Amino acid sequence: MPVLSLGDALLVSIQIDLQDNTVLALQEDLAERIVATGARGVLIDISAVDIVDSFIGRMFASIAALSRLLDAETVVVGMRPAVAITLVELGLSLEGVRTALDVERGMKILRALSDHRDLPVTDVAEDLVPVAEGGGPAAGT
């Protein structure tokens, strides 16, 4: 399955019926490509996918978790209504997997996540500073 680079994101367009071994190979290939390219995002276009099962659904969540561990976010795009219905019927909410209707919206999500991620650590850390009982910053900070 081809993995294309789009700036600091990788795009995988799935054009075949997914089999268990295909998804496992995709997971390994994506992990290697994320590390090799330093990609910050992964778009998985499933607009050509008609059928999913519970294993395939879990693998999307697994790919998203793996990507996060490698400092990249994942957005699954182009999900058909029948696929969404099947995933819900199987009880798979795809926790941790962001979705978008199409590649363009998926890229907007990745850009927004990247913009937030690029904040200086001090800006993010300010949100984590405990508040003293008086309502201001904790004593000594």
mmCIF file of C-alpha atoms in Angstrom:
data_model
loop_
_atom_site.group_PDB
_atom_site.id
_atom_site.type_symbol
_atom_site.label_atom_id
_atom_site.label_comp_id
_atom_site.label_asym_id
_atom_site.label_seq_id
_atom_site.Cartn_x
_atom_site.Cartn_y
_atom_site.Cartn_z
ATOM 1 C CA MET A 1 0.000 0.000 0.000
ATOM 2 C CA PRO A 2 1.599 3.292 -1.017
ATOM 3 C CA VAL A 3 2.361 5.857 1.675
ATOM 4 C CA LEU A 4 2.699 9.391 0.272
ATOM 5 C CA SER A 5 4.299 12.401 1.942
ATOM 6 C CA LEU A 6 2.230 15.608 2.166
ATOM 7 C CA GLY A 7 4.479 18.136 3.881
ATOM 8 C CA ASP A 8 4.916 16.876 7.423
ATOM 9 C CA ALA A 9 2.083 14.350 7.059
ATOM 10 C CA LEU A 10 1.789 10.915 5.515
ATOM 11 C CA LEU A 11 -1.210 9.916 3.407
ATOM 12 C CA VAL A 12 -2.298 6.317 3.005
ATOM 13 C CA SER A 13 -5.114 5.749 0.544
ATOM 14 C CA ILE A 14 -6.583 2.296 1.029
ATOM 15 C CA GLN A 15 -7.967 1.124 -2.304
ATOM 16 C CA ILE A 16 -8.336 -2.583 -1.569
ATOM 17 C CA ASP A 17 -10.421 -4.703 0.765
ATOM 18 C CA LEU A 18 -8.584 -4.868 4.037
ATOM 19 C CA GLN A 19 -7.349 -8.219 5.231
ATOM 20 C CA ASP A 20 -5.800 -8.827 8.642
ATOM 21 C CA ASN A 21 -2.285 -9.285 7.223
ATOM 22 C CA THR A 22 -2.616 -6.145 5.074
ATOM 23 C CA VAL A 23 -3.484 -4.013 8.099
ATOM 24 C CA LEU A 24 -0.629 -5.486 10.152
ATOM 25 C CA ALA A 25 1.800 -4.708 7.320
ATOM 26 C CA LEU A 26 0.379 -1.170 7.080
ATOM 27 C CA GLN A 27 0.930 -0.645 10.806
ATOM 28 C CA GLU A 28 4.591 -1.680 10.540
ATOM 29 C CA ASP A 29 5.183 0.350 7.363
ATOM 30 C CA LEU A 30 3.611 3.473 8.862
ATOM 31 C CA ALA A 31 5.702 3.211 12.028
ATOM 32 C CA GLU A 32 8.882 2.981 9.953
ATOM 33 C CA ARG A 33 7.840 5.878 7.693
ATOM 34 C CA ILE A 34 6.895 8.127 10.639
ATOM 35 C CA VAL A 35 10.326 7.628 12.150
ATOM 36 C CA ALA A 36 12.159 7.947 8.817
ATOM 37 C CA THR A 37 10.387 11.145 7.751
ATOM 38 C CA GLY A 38 9.675 12.776 11.107
ATOM 39 C CA ALA A 39 6.021 13.058 10.060
ATOM 40 C CA ARG A 40 3.762 14.841 12.540
ATOM 41 C CA GLY A 41 0.522 13.489 11.086
ATOM 42 C CA VAL A 42 -0.971 10.478 9.344
ATOM 43 C CA LEU A 43 -4.069 10.552 7.161
ATOM 44 C CA ILE A 44 -5.665 7.212 6.388
ATOM 45 C CA ASP A 45 -8.154 7.547 3.530
ATOM 46 C CA ILE A 46 -10.680 4.714 3.693
ATOM 47 C CA SER A 47 -13.193 6.152 1.218
ATOM 48 C CA ALA A 48 -12.847 3.039 -0.968
ATOM 49 C CA VAL A 49 -13.382 0.626 1.939
ATOM 50 C CA ASP A 50 -16.809 -1.015 1.962
ATOM 51 C CA ILE A 51 -16.479 -3.528 4.777
ATOM 52 C CA VAL A 52 -14.690 -3.616 8.133
ATOM 53 C CA ASP A 53 -14.653 -6.140 10.928
ATOM 54 C CA SER A 54 -13.745 -5.800 14.589
ATOM 55 C CA PHE A 55 -10.063 -6.606 13.954
ATOM 56 C CA ILE A 56 -9.750 -3.880 11.303
ATOM 57 C CA GLY A 57 -11.522 -1.395 13.588
ATOM 58 C CA ARG A 58 -9.190 -2.204 16.480
ATOM 59 C CA MET A 59 -6.191 -1.858 14.177
ATOM 60 C CA PHE A 60 -7.191 1.730 13.288
ATOM 61 C CA ALA A 61 -7.157 2.507 17.013
ATOM 62 C CA SER A 62 -3.848 0.675 17.352
ATOM 63 C CA ILE A 63 -2.296 2.626 14.456
ATOM 64 C CA ALA A 64 -3.443 5.904 16.057
ATOM 65 C CA ALA A 65 -1.925 4.902 19.416
ATOM 66 C CA LEU A 66 1.332 3.828 17.769
ATOM 67 C CA SER A 67 1.498 7.095 15.824
ATOM 68 C CA ARG A 68 1.004 9.125 19.024
ATOM 69 C CA LEU A 69 3.873 7.254 20.654
ATOM 70 C CA LEU A 70 6.006 8.270 17.665
ATOM 71 C CA ASP A 71 4.914 11.939 17.990
ATOM 72 C CA ALA A 72 2.375 11.920 15.149
ATOM 73 C CA GLU A 73 -1.403 12.279 15.121
ATOM 74 C CA THR A 74 -3.717 10.129 13.010
ATOM 75 C CA VAL A 75 -6.922 11.108 11.222
ATOM 76 C CA VAL A 76 -9.050 8.535 9.409
ATOM 77 C CA VAL A 77 -10.841 10.202 6.505
ATOM 78 C CA GLY A 78 -13.548 9.245 4.034
ATOM 79 C CA MET A 79 -15.440 6.777 6.210
ATOM 80 C CA ARG A 80 -18.577 5.594 4.438
ATOM 81 C CA PRO A 81 -21.840 5.545 6.388
ATOM 82 C CA ALA A 82 -22.070 1.735 6.167
ATOM 83 C CA VAL A 83 -18.583 1.406 7.674
ATOM 84 C CA ALA A 84 -19.464 3.815 10.501
ATOM 85 C CA ILE A 85 -22.678 1.890 11.201
ATOM 86 C CA THR A 86 -20.795 -1.412 11.257
ATOM 87 C CA LEU A 87 -18.184 -0.054 13.691
ATOM 88 C CA VAL A 88 -20.921 1.221 16.013
ATOM 89 C CA GLU A 89 -22.795 -2.097 15.802
ATOM 90 C CA LEU A 90 -19.562 -3.897 16.703
ATOM 91 C CA GLY A 91 -19.231 -1.632 19.746
ATOM 92 C CA LEU A 92 -16.044 0.002 18.453
ATOM 93 C CA SER A 93 -15.898 3.734 19.169
ATOM 94 C CA LEU A 94 -12.313 3.894 17.836
ATOM 95 C CA GLU A 95 -11.128 5.664 20.964
ATOM 96 C CA GLY A 96 -8.245 7.992 20.213
ATOM 97 C CA VAL A 97 -8.934 7.987 16.484
ATOM 98 C CA ARG A 98 -9.862 11.312 14.958
ATOM 99 C CA THR A 99 -12.042 11.234 11.858
ATOM 100 C CA ALA A 100 -12.909 13.669 9.079
ATOM 101 C CA LEU A 101 -15.177 13.481 6.079
ATOM 102 C CA ASP A 102 -12.392 14.036 3.541
ATOM 103 C CA VAL A 103 -8.646 14.592 3.130
ATOM 104 C CA GLU A 104 -8.990 18.391 3.120
ATOM 105 C CA ARG A 105 -10.782 18.413 6.483
ATOM 106 C CA GLY A 106 -8.320 15.852 7.810
ATOM 107 C CA MET A 107 -5.408 18.110 6.892
ATOM 108 C CA LYS A 108 -7.098 21.019 8.709
ATOM 109 C CA ILE A 109 -7.344 18.881 11.832
ATOM 110 C CA LEU A 110 -3.674 17.892 11.578
ATOM 111 C CA ARG A 111 -2.622 21.529 11.089
ATOM 112 C CA ALA A 112 -4.648 22.616 14.119
ATOM 113 C CA LEU A 113 -3.121 19.847 16.229
ATOM 114 C CA SER A 114 0.352 20.747 15.007
ATOM 115 C CA ASP A 115 -0.170 24.437 15.802
ATOM 116 C CA HIS A 116 -1.196 23.549 19.354
ATOM 117 C CA ARG A 117 1.679 21.103 19.692
ATOM 118 C CA ASP A 118 4.228 23.739 18.641
ATOM 119 C CA LEU A 119 3.448 25.959 21.646
ATOM 120 C CA PRO A 120 6.471 26.478 23.872
ATOM 121 C CA VAL A 121 6.553 24.023 26.748
ATOM 122 C CA THR A 122 6.300 26.943 29.214
ATOM 123 C CA ASP A 123 2.933 27.955 27.729
ATOM 124 C CA VAL A 124 1.596 24.432 28.134
ATOM 125 C CA ALA A 125 3.159 24.047 31.587
ATOM 126 C CA GLU A 126 1.344 27.144 32.879
ATOM 127 C CA ASP A 127 -1.889 25.195 32.533
ATOM 128 C CA LEU A 128 -0.450 22.555 34.834
ATOM 129 C CA VAL A 129 0.675 24.829 37.693
ATOM 130 C CA PRO A 130 -1.343 24.091 40.827
ATOM 131 C CA VAL A 131 -3.400 26.918 42.256
ATOM 132 C CA ALA A 132 -2.950 27.885 45.930
ATOM 133 C CA GLU A 133 -5.982 28.232 48.175
ATOM 134 C CA GLY A 134 -5.962 32.023 47.696
ATOM 135 C CA GLY A 135 -6.820 31.554 44.009
ATOM 136 C CA GLY A 136 -3.437 32.692 42.668
ATOM 137 C CA PRO A 137 -0.454 30.621 41.626
ATOM 138 C CA ALA A 138 0.913 28.215 44.190
ATOM 139 C CA ALA A 139 3.350 29.648 46.709
ATOM 140 C CA GLY A 140 6.930 29.723 45.514
ATOM 141 C CA THR A 141 6.068 29.891 41.804
#
